[in-house]
Amino acid sequence: MVGYAFMGAAHSQAWRTVNRVYDLPAQVRMALVCGRDTGKVAEAADRLGWEAHTTDWRRLVESDEIDVVDICTPGDSHAEIALAALAAGKHVLCEKPLANTVAEAREMAAAAVAAQTAGVRSMCGFTYRRVPAVTLMRQMVAEGRLGTIRHVRAAYLQDWIVDPQFPLVWRLQKDKAGSGALGDIGAHIIDMTQYVTGQRITGVSAITETFVKQRPLPAEYSGLAAQAAGNGAADGQGPDMGPVTVDDAAVFVARLDDGALATYEASRFATGRKNALRVEINGSLGTLVFDLERLNELEFYDATRPAAEQGFTRILVTEAEHPYMSAWWPPGHIIGYEHSFTHQARDLVEAIATGVDPAPSFVDGLQVQLVLDAVTRSAELGSTWTHVEPALEAVAA
Ligand SMILES: NC(=O)c1ccc[n+]([C@@H]2O[C@H](COP(=O)([O-])OP(=O)(O)OC[C@H]3O[C@@H](n4cnc5c(N)ncnc54)[C@H](O)[C@@H]3O)[C@@H](O)[C@H]2O)c1
């Protein structure tokens, strides 16, 4: 695994747990973790349960002992590590968004497709697909319980940078993160809604905004280092400030390829909203609503019920019949955020051991990247309607 902070901890938890919860055809060994600082990665290896540690990710790719490379770094290193790992015949799990640009994502998807013929598997980490209520939502849509889908309404809202004094971390720098709220959290609702509806976004019209354009540099970049890097006094912004180069919020409308209209909102300025992800799907026969703050539940309105019985039903998604749930606790004993990462690990291990390609694939990751790119271009051109190419055609091109 490369990177050991937020996602590194979540993935480690999953790798530690997966064989204890699910009966799998292969046993996971947490062989080697990589970070940039020797002392910190050594501490992380100990805390998270890895056998060894390194500061050079190439050791993971070159080691004969390693079958799977798990990429939990910011987007600026996804392409380089994933391409090297696939070329070395390693299975790859890569965090979302797949890359920082369409060009990188296209190269990664093409490499992943080529590697499939040699039995090398790859998966992009859109974990919310594996919240049981979201998986159930997809199943119900696929079974036709909503009829024809008319509307998709999606929002992913956070508020951690409302304070203008919050520092300029990597998520606020385009060269590290690719984009801002759009790629970080917008990518999740783009993938989730395409997954749940089975429809692809074909075009968008967008607005984006960067509300706070300069922020204090994080401690390691302030003072002399900041001036040496060209930030600060020279541009008249003071010695310890730097420019925010990504969006703080992105709002867009979209069309899906089977006729649905969709709205998306991704913001880190939604004061009071900590990690509020909500998706509502309206169809000719009913409505489904998922809210991450109530992740064990799904709201269902069944318009085929007699008029006198109609209303929203709260489905508690904890039955053994529900996706992923039979291995956990008795009905009603709820699960949490981290469980979807264990589900992700289960599906990847099973796919590798049984020789099938897991989802979401790198091509699915490219499909999201194409939407992110279209949103950015549309916003730059005054919300011009912008076509989104199908990913498979983009890979072939
Ligand atoms: N699936 C999800 O729900 C979810 C949630 C959060 C983040 N993410 C994604 O996970 C990725 C990582 O995000 P995070 O929140 O864990 O970030 P983070 O800042 O918490 O951790 C990043 C880690 O990468 C390491 N790192 C950075 N550059 C490196 C390099 N060149 N070589 C080796 N290590 C390097 C850092 O030292 C750190 O350990 C991003 O792509 C992000 O979009 C996904």
Short mmCIF file of C-alpha atoms and ligand atoms in Angstrom, two decimals:
data_model
loop_
_atom_site.label_atom_id
_atom_site.label_comp_id
_atom_site.label_asym_id
_atom_site.label_seq_id
_atom_site.Cartn_x
_atom_site.Cartn_y
_atom_site.Cartn_z
CA MET A 1 0.00 0.00 0.00
CA VAL A 2 1.27 3.50 -0.87
CA GLY A 3 0.13 6.32 1.49
CA TYR A 4 -0.89 5.65 5.07
CA ALA A 5 -3.03 8.60 6.20
CA PHE A 6 -6.84 8.86 5.86
CA MET A 7 -7.46 6.32 3.11
CA GLY A 8 -4.39 4.33 4.12
CA ALA A 9 -5.95 3.81 7.55
CA ALA A 10 -9.36 2.93 6.07
CA HIS A 11 -7.86 0.44 3.60
CA SER A 12 -5.61 -1.08 6.29
CA GLN A 13 -8.62 -1.63 8.49
CA ALA A 14 -10.26 -3.45 5.58
CA TRP A 15 -7.23 -5.60 4.78
CA ARG A 16 -6.91 -6.55 8.48
CA THR A 17 -10.58 -7.46 8.72
CA VAL A 18 -11.60 -8.98 5.43
CA ASN A 19 -10.53 -12.60 6.02
CA ARG A 20 -12.03 -12.59 9.49
CA VAL A 21 -15.46 -11.53 8.23
CA TYR A 22 -15.73 -13.16 4.82
CA ASP A 23 -14.82 -16.69 3.80
CA LEU A 24 -12.49 -16.01 0.88
CA PRO A 25 -10.47 -18.19 -1.49
CA ALA A 26 -7.27 -16.26 -0.66
CA GLN A 27 -5.60 -14.99 2.49
CA VAL A 28 -4.44 -11.36 2.65
CA ARG A 29 -0.93 -10.62 3.95
CA MET A 30 -0.14 -6.96 4.61
CA ALA A 31 3.41 -7.09 3.31
CA LEU A 32 4.79 -3.61 2.71
CA VAL A 33 3.60 -0.03 3.20
CA CYS A 34 5.19 3.02 1.58
CA GLY A 35 5.39 6.66 2.70
CA ARG A 36 7.79 9.53 2.15
CA ASP A 37 9.15 9.89 5.70
CA THR A 38 11.04 6.93 7.22
CA GLY A 39 10.07 7.62 10.82
CA LYS A 40 6.41 8.27 10.08
CA VAL A 41 5.96 5.29 7.77
CA ALA A 42 7.64 3.02 10.35
CA GLU A 43 5.18 4.22 12.98
CA ALA A 44 2.28 3.80 10.56
CA ALA A 45 3.35 0.26 9.63
CA ASP A 46 3.35 -0.67 13.30
CA ARG A 47 0.02 1.01 14.07
CA LEU A 48 -1.83 -0.20 10.97
CA GLY A 49 -0.48 -3.75 10.92
CA TRP A 50 1.98 -3.87 8.00
CA GLU A 51 4.92 -6.30 8.11
CA ALA A 52 7.47 -3.90 6.59
CA HIS A 53 7.82 -0.35 5.35
CA THR A 54 9.69 1.63 2.69
CA THR A 55 10.03 5.18 1.36
CA ASP A 56 10.30 4.03 -2.28
CA TRP A 57 7.04 2.85 -3.90
CA ARG A 58 9.06 1.14 -6.65
CA ARG A 59 9.96 -1.56 -4.11
CA LEU A 60 6.28 -2.60 -4.03
CA VAL A 61 6.16 -2.83 -7.78
CA GLU A 62 9.43 -4.76 -8.08
CA SER A 63 8.93 -7.22 -5.21
CA ASP A 64 8.13 -10.82 -6.20
CA GLU A 65 6.35 -11.23 -2.88
CA ILE A 66 3.67 -8.67 -3.75
CA ASP A 67 0.54 -9.46 -5.79
CA VAL A 68 -1.57 -6.33 -5.21
CA VAL A 69 -0.58 -2.65 -5.09
CA ASP A 70 -3.06 -0.42 -3.22
CA ILE A 71 -2.68 3.31 -4.07
CA CYS A 72 -3.85 5.68 -1.30
CA THR A 73 -1.93 8.82 -2.28
CA PRO A 74 -3.14 12.15 -3.70
CA GLY A 75 -4.04 12.12 -7.42
CA ASP A 76 -0.70 13.45 -8.68
CA SER A 77 0.97 10.07 -8.13
CA HIS A 78 -1.87 7.68 -9.13
CA ALA A 79 -0.95 7.37 -12.81
CA GLU A 80 2.79 6.81 -12.38
CA ILE A 81 2.38 4.17 -9.65
CA ALA A 82 -0.58 2.38 -11.28
CA LEU A 83 1.05 2.21 -14.72
CA ALA A 84 4.29 0.82 -13.25
CA ALA A 85 2.38 -1.72 -11.15
CA LEU A 86 0.24 -2.93 -14.07
CA ALA A 87 3.34 -3.20 -16.27
CA ALA A 88 4.92 -5.39 -13.58
CA GLY A 89 1.85 -7.65 -13.55
CA LYS A 90 0.50 -6.49 -10.18
CA HIS A 91 -3.23 -6.20 -9.50
CA VAL A 92 -4.04 -2.58 -8.62
CA LEU A 93 -6.54 -0.89 -6.33
CA CYS A 94 -6.36 2.87 -6.96
CA GLU A 95 -8.18 5.51 -4.95
CA LYS A 96 -10.55 7.94 -6.66
CA PRO A 97 -10.57 10.11 -8.61
CA LEU A 98 -8.60 7.76 -10.87
CA ALA A 99 -6.18 10.51 -11.96
CA ASN A 100 -5.74 14.28 -12.17
CA THR A 101 -6.40 14.57 -15.91
CA VAL A 102 -8.32 12.77 -18.67
CA ALA A 103 -5.03 12.05 -20.46
CA GLU A 104 -3.67 10.20 -17.42
CA ALA A 105 -6.94 8.38 -16.80
CA ARG A 106 -7.14 7.31 -20.45
CA GLU A 107 -3.62 5.87 -20.30
CA MET A 108 -4.42 4.06 -17.05
CA ALA A 109 -7.68 2.63 -18.43
CA ALA A 110 -5.95 1.47 -21.62
CA ALA A 111 -3.19 -0.20 -19.56
CA ALA A 112 -5.78 -1.87 -17.33
CA VAL A 113 -7.74 -3.21 -20.31
CA ALA A 114 -4.51 -4.53 -21.88
CA ALA A 115 -3.48 -6.16 -18.58
CA GLN A 116 -6.81 -8.02 -18.31
CA THR A 117 -5.69 -10.49 -20.99
CA ALA A 118 -2.81 -11.52 -18.69
CA GLY A 119 -5.25 -11.94 -15.77
CA VAL A 120 -4.15 -8.71 -14.07
CA ARG A 121 -7.11 -7.01 -12.29
CA SER A 122 -7.69 -3.37 -11.42
CA MET A 123 -10.27 -1.47 -9.42
CA CYS A 124 -10.94 2.22 -8.67
CA GLY A 125 -11.89 3.04 -5.06
CA PHE A 126 -15.40 4.43 -5.36
CA THR A 127 -16.27 2.84 -2.02
CA TYR A 128 -19.76 4.26 -1.62
CA ARG A 129 -20.97 1.71 -4.18
CA ARG A 130 -20.38 -0.82 -1.44
CA VAL A 131 -22.56 0.71 1.23
CA PRO A 132 -25.25 -2.03 1.34
CA ALA A 133 -28.10 0.50 0.97
CA VAL A 134 -26.48 1.90 -2.20
CA THR A 135 -25.94 -1.57 -3.67
CA LEU A 136 -29.59 -2.36 -2.85
CA MET A 137 -30.64 0.88 -4.52
CA ARG A 138 -28.95 -0.24 -7.74
CA GLN A 139 -30.59 -3.67 -7.52
CA MET A 140 -34.04 -2.13 -7.08
CA VAL A 141 -33.55 0.24 -10.03
CA ALA A 142 -32.28 -2.66 -12.18
CA GLU A 143 -35.33 -4.74 -11.21
CA GLY A 144 -37.54 -1.94 -12.54
CA ARG A 145 -39.02 -0.96 -9.17
CA LEU A 146 -38.75 2.75 -10.09
CA GLY A 147 -39.91 2.30 -13.70
CA THR A 148 -38.44 4.89 -16.06
CA ILE A 149 -35.93 7.16 -14.32
CA ARG A 150 -36.86 10.84 -14.73
CA HIS A 151 -34.74 12.69 -12.15
CA VAL A 152 -31.46 12.25 -10.33
CA ARG A 153 -30.75 14.74 -7.54
CA ALA A 154 -27.33 14.45 -5.93
CA ALA A 155 -25.43 16.56 -3.41
CA TYR A 156 -22.21 15.95 -1.51
CA LEU A 157 -21.60 18.73 1.02
CA GLN A 158 -18.81 19.47 3.50
CA ASP A 159 -17.70 22.60 5.41
CA TRP A 160 -14.08 22.04 6.46
CA ILE A 161 -12.65 25.08 4.59
CA VAL A 162 -15.29 27.70 5.47
CA ASP A 163 -12.64 29.40 7.66
CA PRO A 164 -10.43 31.50 5.32
CA GLN A 165 -7.51 30.79 7.69
CA PHE A 166 -7.68 27.05 6.97
CA PRO A 167 -4.29 26.27 5.35
CA LEU A 168 -3.53 25.56 1.72
CA VAL A 169 -3.38 21.74 1.99
CA TRP A 170 -2.86 19.49 -1.06
CA ARG A 171 -6.61 19.23 -1.68
CA LEU A 172 -6.60 22.97 -2.53
CA GLN A 173 -3.78 22.70 -5.08
CA LYS A 174 -4.60 21.77 -8.68
CA ASP A 175 -1.20 20.18 -9.40
CA LYS A 176 -1.72 17.76 -6.48
CA ALA A 177 -5.49 17.19 -6.51
CA GLY A 178 -6.54 17.85 -10.13
CA SER A 179 -9.62 19.78 -8.98
CA GLY A 180 -11.30 20.80 -5.73
CA ALA A 181 -14.70 19.84 -4.33
CA LEU A 182 -15.51 18.64 -7.84
CA GLY A 183 -12.98 15.79 -8.03
CA ASP A 184 -12.79 15.08 -4.32
CA ILE A 185 -16.48 14.69 -3.45
CA GLY A 186 -18.30 15.46 -6.72
CA ALA A 187 -16.56 12.42 -8.24
CA HIS A 188 -18.33 10.20 -5.69
CA ILE A 189 -21.85 11.34 -6.59
CA ILE A 190 -21.05 11.17 -10.31
CA ASP A 191 -19.93 7.56 -9.96
CA MET A 192 -22.69 6.63 -7.53
CA THR A 193 -25.53 7.98 -9.67
CA GLN A 194 -24.18 6.40 -12.87
CA TYR A 195 -23.80 3.10 -10.96
CA VAL A 196 -27.22 3.19 -9.33
CA THR A 197 -29.14 4.17 -12.47
CA GLY A 198 -27.04 2.17 -14.93
CA GLN A 199 -27.04 5.35 -17.04
CA ARG A 200 -24.13 7.44 -18.24
CA ILE A 201 -23.87 11.25 -18.08
CA THR A 202 -23.84 12.47 -21.70
CA GLY A 203 -23.54 16.25 -21.22
CA VAL A 204 -23.28 18.96 -18.57
CA SER A 205 -23.69 22.68 -17.94
CA ALA A 206 -21.72 23.87 -14.91
CA ILE A 207 -20.74 26.70 -12.63
CA THR A 208 -17.81 26.53 -10.22
CA GLU A 209 -16.48 29.02 -7.67
CA THR A 210 -13.39 29.56 -5.54
CA PHE A 211 -14.70 31.68 -2.67
CA VAL A 212 -11.39 32.08 -0.82
CA LYS A 213 -8.60 32.69 -3.32
CA GLN A 214 -5.57 32.94 -1.00
CA ARG A 215 -4.86 30.84 2.08
CA PRO A 216 -2.07 30.50 4.62
CA LEU A 217 0.58 28.04 3.54
CA PRO A 218 0.84 24.92 5.70
CA ALA A 219 3.69 25.10 8.21
CA GLU A 220 6.15 23.14 6.09
CA TYR A 221 5.81 25.65 3.21
CA SER A 222 5.79 28.93 5.14
CA GLY A 223 8.56 31.47 5.67
CA LEU A 224 11.72 31.15 3.60
CA ALA A 225 10.58 27.98 1.83
CA ALA A 226 7.47 29.80 0.60
CA GLN A 227 9.48 32.71 -0.74
CA ALA A 228 11.90 30.33 -2.43
CA ALA A 229 8.89 28.63 -4.05
CA GLY A 230 7.76 31.96 -5.44
CA ASN A 231 4.82 32.36 -3.07
CA GLY A 232 4.33 35.33 -0.84
CA ALA A 233 6.04 38.69 -0.72
CA ALA A 234 6.80 38.89 -4.43
CA ASP A 235 3.10 38.78 -5.40
CA GLY A 236 2.13 41.21 -2.65
CA GLN A 237 0.05 38.65 -0.72
CA GLY A 238 2.28 38.49 2.33
CA PRO A 239 5.01 35.95 2.90
CA ASP A 240 2.86 33.08 4.12
CA MET A 241 -0.07 33.00 1.73
CA GLY A 242 -0.56 31.01 -1.44
CA PRO A 243 -3.21 30.85 -4.18
CA VAL A 244 -6.05 28.34 -4.07
CA THR A 245 -5.96 26.80 -7.55
CA VAL A 246 -9.08 24.59 -7.41
CA ASP A 247 -12.84 25.06 -7.07
CA ASP A 248 -14.40 25.41 -3.61
CA ALA A 249 -17.80 24.41 -5.03
CA ALA A 250 -19.18 22.98 -8.27
CA VAL A 251 -22.83 22.91 -9.33
CA PHE A 252 -24.04 21.38 -12.59
CA VAL A 253 -27.00 20.02 -14.48
CA ALA A 254 -26.66 16.93 -16.64
CA ARG A 255 -28.48 14.61 -19.01
CA LEU A 256 -28.23 10.83 -18.64
CA ASP A 257 -28.24 8.53 -21.65
CA ASP A 258 -31.66 6.98 -20.99
CA GLY A 259 -33.42 10.33 -20.74
CA ALA A 260 -33.09 11.32 -17.08
CA LEU A 261 -32.35 14.91 -16.00
CA ALA A 262 -29.85 15.31 -13.17
CA THR A 263 -28.55 17.97 -10.79
CA TYR A 264 -25.27 17.79 -8.88
CA GLU A 265 -23.85 19.95 -6.12
CA ALA A 266 -20.40 19.48 -4.54
CA SER A 267 -19.24 22.01 -1.95
CA ARG A 268 -16.81 22.41 0.92
CA PHE A 269 -18.59 25.61 1.93
CA ALA A 270 -21.91 24.15 3.08
CA THR A 271 -21.65 25.44 6.66
CA GLY A 272 -22.78 22.78 9.12
CA ARG A 273 -22.64 19.95 6.61
CA LYS A 274 -19.75 17.67 7.61
CA ASN A 275 -19.98 14.82 5.12
CA ALA A 276 -23.53 15.05 3.81
CA LEU A 277 -24.05 12.87 0.75
CA ARG A 278 -27.63 12.56 -0.48
CA VAL A 279 -28.95 11.01 -3.66
CA GLU A 280 -32.62 10.93 -4.71
CA ILE A 281 -33.88 9.10 -7.78
CA ASN A 282 -37.42 9.72 -9.09
CA GLY A 283 -38.92 7.22 -11.53
CA SER A 284 -42.31 6.70 -13.12
CA LEU A 285 -43.16 4.02 -10.50
CA GLY A 286 -41.42 5.30 -7.40
CA THR A 287 -38.59 7.11 -5.63
CA LEU A 288 -35.47 5.99 -3.75
CA VAL A 289 -33.47 8.21 -1.38
CA PHE A 290 -30.06 7.53 0.17
CA ASP A 291 -28.53 9.74 2.86
CA LEU A 292 -25.01 8.87 4.08
CA GLU A 293 -25.78 10.20 7.57
CA ARG A 294 -28.30 7.33 7.80
CA LEU A 295 -26.29 4.82 5.84
CA ASN A 296 -28.12 1.73 7.07
CA GLU A 297 -31.37 3.02 5.61
CA LEU A 298 -33.00 3.46 2.24
CA GLU A 299 -36.21 5.44 1.71
CA PHE A 300 -38.58 3.95 -0.85
CA TYR A 301 -41.79 5.40 -2.23
CA ASP A 302 -43.71 2.75 -4.18
CA ALA A 303 -46.26 4.46 -6.44
CA THR A 304 -47.79 1.09 -7.34
CA ARG A 305 -49.24 0.66 -3.81
CA PRO A 306 -52.98 1.43 -3.31
CA ALA A 307 -53.52 5.20 -2.89
CA ALA A 308 -54.61 4.75 0.74
CA GLU A 309 -51.30 3.03 1.64
CA GLN A 310 -48.89 5.26 -0.20
CA GLY A 311 -45.98 6.97 1.57
CA PHE A 312 -42.25 6.69 2.07
CA THR A 313 -41.05 3.41 3.60
CA ARG A 314 -37.84 3.28 5.63
CA ILE A 315 -35.99 0.09 4.72
CA LEU A 316 -33.45 -0.89 7.38
CA VAL A 317 -30.74 -2.47 5.25
CA THR A 318 -29.41 -4.93 7.84
CA GLU A 319 -31.08 -8.21 6.85
CA ALA A 320 -28.97 -11.21 5.82
CA GLU A 321 -30.72 -10.91 2.42
CA HIS A 322 -29.22 -7.46 1.91
CA PRO A 323 -25.92 -7.01 0.00
CA TYR A 324 -22.79 -7.78 2.09
CA MET A 325 -24.78 -8.06 5.35
CA SER A 326 -24.96 -11.81 5.97
CA ALA A 327 -21.35 -11.85 7.24
CA TRP A 328 -21.86 -9.10 9.82
CA TRP A 329 -24.31 -8.95 12.72
CA PRO A 330 -27.93 -10.03 13.41
CA PRO A 331 -30.67 -7.91 11.74
CA GLY A 332 -30.89 -4.37 13.11
CA HIS A 333 -27.27 -4.33 14.29
CA ILE A 334 -26.05 -1.49 12.17
CA ILE A 335 -22.74 -1.03 10.36
CA GLY A 336 -20.66 2.13 9.70
CA TYR A 337 -18.42 4.05 7.31
CA GLU A 338 -15.47 1.66 7.46
CA HIS A 339 -17.43 -1.44 6.50
CA SER A 340 -17.69 -0.41 2.85
CA PHE A 341 -13.88 -0.62 2.65
CA THR A 342 -14.01 -4.21 3.92
CA HIS A 343 -16.63 -4.90 1.24
CA GLN A 344 -14.28 -3.37 -1.34
CA ALA A 345 -11.41 -5.59 -0.15
CA ARG A 346 -13.69 -8.65 -0.25
CA ASP A 347 -14.78 -7.98 -3.82
CA LEU A 348 -11.23 -7.37 -5.01
CA VAL A 349 -9.80 -10.49 -3.36
CA GLU A 350 -12.65 -12.61 -4.70
CA ALA A 351 -12.23 -11.18 -8.22
CA ILE A 352 -8.49 -11.87 -8.21
CA ALA A 353 -8.87 -15.38 -6.79
CA THR A 354 -11.67 -16.37 -9.16
CA GLY A 355 -10.24 -14.64 -12.25
CA VAL A 356 -12.91 -12.03 -13.00
CA ASP A 357 -12.60 -8.28 -13.53
CA PRO A 358 -13.89 -6.29 -10.55
CA ALA A 359 -15.91 -3.06 -10.67
CA PRO A 360 -15.57 -0.13 -10.64
CA SER A 361 -12.93 -0.66 -13.32
CA PHE A 362 -10.36 1.87 -14.49
CA VAL A 363 -12.68 2.45 -17.46
CA ASP A 364 -15.41 3.41 -14.96
CA GLY A 365 -12.83 5.71 -13.33
CA LEU A 366 -12.13 7.26 -16.73
CA GLN A 367 -15.88 7.77 -17.27
CA VAL A 368 -16.01 9.86 -14.08
CA GLN A 369 -12.84 11.73 -15.13
CA LEU A 370 -14.47 12.64 -18.45
CA VAL A 371 -17.41 14.17 -16.54
CA LEU A 372 -15.06 16.10 -14.20
CA ASP A 373 -13.25 17.46 -17.25
CA ALA A 374 -16.49 18.41 -19.01
CA VAL A 375 -17.71 20.23 -15.87
CA THR A 376 -14.46 22.21 -15.65
CA ARG A 377 -14.55 23.15 -19.33
CA SER A 378 -18.23 24.09 -19.21
CA ALA A 379 -17.66 26.36 -16.19
CA GLU A 380 -14.71 28.03 -17.93
CA LEU A 381 -16.89 28.73 -20.97
CA GLY A 382 -19.74 30.43 -19.09
CA SER A 383 -21.71 27.20 -18.49
CA THR A 384 -21.73 26.15 -22.16
CA TRP A 385 -23.41 22.78 -22.73
CA THR A 386 -20.51 20.30 -22.90
CA HIS A 387 -20.69 16.79 -24.34
CA VAL A 388 -19.22 13.85 -22.34
CA GLU A 389 -17.58 11.18 -24.47
CA PRO A 390 -18.21 7.48 -23.57
CA ALA A 391 -15.12 6.12 -21.79
CA LEU A 392 -14.78 3.05 -23.98
CA GLU A 393 -14.53 5.28 -27.06
CA ALA A 394 -11.99 7.43 -25.20
CA VAL A 395 -9.87 4.35 -24.46
CA ALA A 396 -10.03 3.22 -28.08
CA ALA A 397 -9.09 6.71 -29.37
N1 LIG B 1 -12.89 6.43 -1.24
C1 LIG B 1 -13.10 7.47 -0.45
O1 LIG B 1 -14.16 7.62 0.13
C2 LIG B 1 -12.00 8.48 -0.27
C3 LIG B 1 -12.00 9.33 0.86
C4 LIG B 1 -10.92 10.21 1.03
C5 LIG B 1 -9.91 10.28 0.10
N2 LIG B 1 -9.96 9.47 -1.01
C6 LIG B 1 -8.88 9.52 -2.02
O2 LIG B 1 -7.75 8.84 -1.48
C7 LIG B 1 -6.55 9.47 -1.92
C8 LIG B 1 -5.72 9.87 -0.70
O3 LIG B 1 -6.50 10.77 0.08
P1 LIG B 1 -6.33 10.84 1.68
O4 LIG B 1 -7.54 11.54 2.19
O5 LIG B 1 -5.97 9.51 2.23
O6 LIG B 1 -5.07 11.83 1.77
P2 LIG B 1 -4.10 12.03 3.01
O7 LIG B 1 -3.48 13.36 2.84
O8 LIG B 1 -4.80 11.71 4.29
O9 LIG B 1 -3.00 10.89 2.77
C9 LIG B 1 -2.15 10.90 1.66
C10 LIG B 1 -0.99 9.96 1.93
O10 LIG B 1 -0.20 9.85 0.75
C11 LIG B 1 1.18 10.00 1.11
N3 LIG B 1 1.88 10.47 -0.10
C12 LIG B 1 1.66 11.60 -0.80
N4 LIG B 1 2.44 11.64 -1.90
C13 LIG B 1 3.16 10.49 -1.88
C14 LIG B 1 4.14 9.93 -2.74
N5 LIG B 1 4.54 10.58 -3.84
N6 LIG B 1 4.68 8.73 -2.41
C15 LIG B 1 4.29 8.07 -1.30
N7 LIG B 1 3.35 8.55 -0.46
C16 LIG B 1 2.81 9.73 -0.74
C17 LIG B 1 1.16 10.96 2.28
O11 LIG B 1 2.34 10.88 3.02
C18 LIG B 1 -0.06 10.41 3.04
O12 LIG B 1 0.30 9.27 3.80
C19 LIG B 1 -6.98 10.63 -2.82
O13 LIG B 1 -6.97 10.21 -4.15
C20 LIG B 1 -8.40 10.91 -2.35
O14 LIG B 1 -9.21 11.51 -3.35
C21 LIG B 1 -10.98 8.57 -1.19
#
